[in-house]
XYZ file of C-alpha atoms in Angstrom:
162
model
C 97.901 115.982 116.224
C 95.742 112.750 116.079
C 96.382 109.144 116.411
C 93.970 106.509 115.227
C 93.821 103.019 114.994
C 93.179 100.133 111.994
C 89.359 98.215 114.286
C 88.757 95.918 110.338
C 90.308 95.301 106.969
C 87.607 93.826 104.242
C 88.171 92.553 101.247
C 86.305 90.874 98.416
C 87.203 88.731 95.166
C 84.919 90.190 92.804
C 82.981 92.824 92.120
C 79.589 93.183 93.978
C 80.807 89.725 96.324
C 80.550 89.891 99.796
C 83.373 91.332 101.613
C 85.536 88.964 103.694
C 86.970 90.191 107.051
C 90.975 89.224 107.703
C 93.296 89.846 109.850
C 96.108 91.111 107.929
C 96.287 91.987 104.302
C 99.477 93.105 102.188
C 98.958 96.206 100.299
C 101.165 97.039 97.244
C 102.045 100.222 95.167
C 99.892 100.723 91.766
C 97.611 97.445 92.975
C 95.964 98.301 96.524
C 95.704 95.037 98.797
C 96.428 91.488 98.198
C 93.444 89.192 97.511
C 91.161 92.193 96.719
C 88.588 92.604 93.785
C 90.578 95.946 92.955
C 93.871 94.483 93.254
C 92.891 92.027 90.822
C 90.714 94.142 88.325
C 88.049 92.272 88.869
C 85.662 94.799 91.057
C 82.267 96.439 89.456
C 84.416 99.697 88.483
C 88.064 98.202 87.820
C 87.181 99.700 84.334
C 87.586 102.765 85.361
C 91.429 102.606 87.433
C 93.407 104.685 89.158
C 94.970 106.013 92.136
C 91.582 105.638 94.057
C 90.278 102.608 93.211
C 93.375 100.971 95.827
C 92.191 101.244 99.079
C 88.720 102.490 101.042
C 88.362 104.003 104.616
C 85.977 104.890 106.386
C 85.187 105.489 110.062
C 83.615 103.656 112.740
C 82.513 107.193 114.071
C 80.588 107.599 110.668
C 78.677 104.159 110.929
C 77.654 104.486 114.687
C 76.017 108.080 113.860
C 74.265 106.205 110.875
C 73.316 103.587 113.448
C 71.979 106.754 115.808
C 70.467 108.814 113.477
C 69.173 107.183 111.067
C 68.087 103.497 112.851
C 70.347 101.982 110.060
C 72.914 99.032 111.450
C 75.503 99.740 108.755
C 77.656 96.301 109.421
C 81.788 97.254 108.572
C 81.307 94.797 105.704
C 78.794 95.872 104.114
C 80.318 99.677 103.678
C 81.956 98.156 100.974
C 85.060 99.969 102.469
C 88.658 97.932 103.158
C 89.869 99.350 105.845
C 87.860 100.890 109.093
C 89.227 103.210 111.303
C 89.179 104.711 114.955
C 90.140 107.937 115.627
C 90.863 109.746 112.237
C 89.734 112.675 110.507
C 89.094 111.219 107.284
C 87.439 113.944 105.651
C 90.424 115.989 106.063
C 93.131 114.034 104.462
C 92.870 114.565 100.932
C 95.640 115.588 99.823
C 97.693 114.288 102.693
C 100.105 111.368 103.318
C 99.669 109.465 106.765
C 100.426 105.680 107.791
C 98.012 102.588 108.111
C 100.667 100.681 110.312
C 103.660 100.097 108.072
C 102.224 101.229 105.054
C 102.646 105.155 103.965
C 99.114 105.801 101.808
C 97.835 109.269 100.355
C 94.279 110.393 100.466
C 93.394 110.699 97.007
C 89.276 112.352 97.206
C 86.295 111.539 99.383
C 84.283 108.076 98.856
C 81.163 109.609 98.339
C 78.324 106.456 98.777
C 76.476 105.071 96.152
C 73.606 103.162 94.695
C 75.514 100.317 94.218
C 76.267 100.568 97.838
C 72.673 100.937 99.039
C 71.491 97.509 96.752
C 74.163 95.467 98.101
C 73.660 96.381 101.492
C 69.759 96.167 101.468
C 69.418 98.605 103.746
C 67.300 101.839 101.745
C 68.113 104.965 103.143
C 71.878 104.052 103.969
C 73.169 106.150 101.582
C 71.580 109.814 102.826
C 72.841 108.881 105.803
C 76.419 108.695 104.434
C 76.841 112.056 102.995
C 79.694 113.615 103.989
C 80.916 110.571 105.724
C 81.232 107.784 103.387
C 84.863 107.378 103.568
C 88.110 108.282 102.035
C 90.139 106.885 98.321
C 93.768 106.233 99.375
C 96.918 104.865 97.212
C 99.467 103.380 98.175
C 102.763 104.818 98.236
C 104.930 101.875 99.793
C 104.302 98.495 100.515
C 103.683 96.743 103.305
C 101.719 94.808 106.092
C 97.988 96.166 107.499
C 96.822 94.437 110.507
C 94.140 94.914 112.719
C 95.348 97.047 115.431
C 97.661 98.572 114.073
C 98.296 102.483 114.457
C 96.723 104.989 111.801
C 99.508 108.315 112.028
C 99.654 111.504 110.251
C 103.103 112.306 108.361
C 104.932 115.495 109.153
C 103.462 118.498 107.398
C 106.248 119.041 105.204
C 105.524 115.125 103.943
C 103.331 115.932 100.854
C 101.741 113.117 98.819
C 103.033 112.638 95.013
């Protein structure tokens, strides 16, 4: 059994715009995080809608490993992921439901790094360094607040992603 924590929350008002750190955010099923580019349908990939565009997560442990192993300092906001976690086995959560603070979410699919991320971060090699640890795309299942410092908890095994 694991228990994690939200260590950072980031949103961008439009596609390719810098991510902004926020202390908390409101999550809405079918839309994502209030104020974020995909909530507003103005993200770079908004023309390809679906639950995999609602919220993205990345583990602080992955960013630390990229720094240690590749010498690349990728700040959480530069990762282009909405929520930075600590202590959460993100790669194991595809098809699983869990809680981000008071919000119930479902793991949709892994979030592999892309050239767009590398170009915006301006860090050559970061795409390769993030392979197999680029994060997780999640669908918002219940409306509510997510705040920095919130616990991230698994749901009982009988809970399934719709």
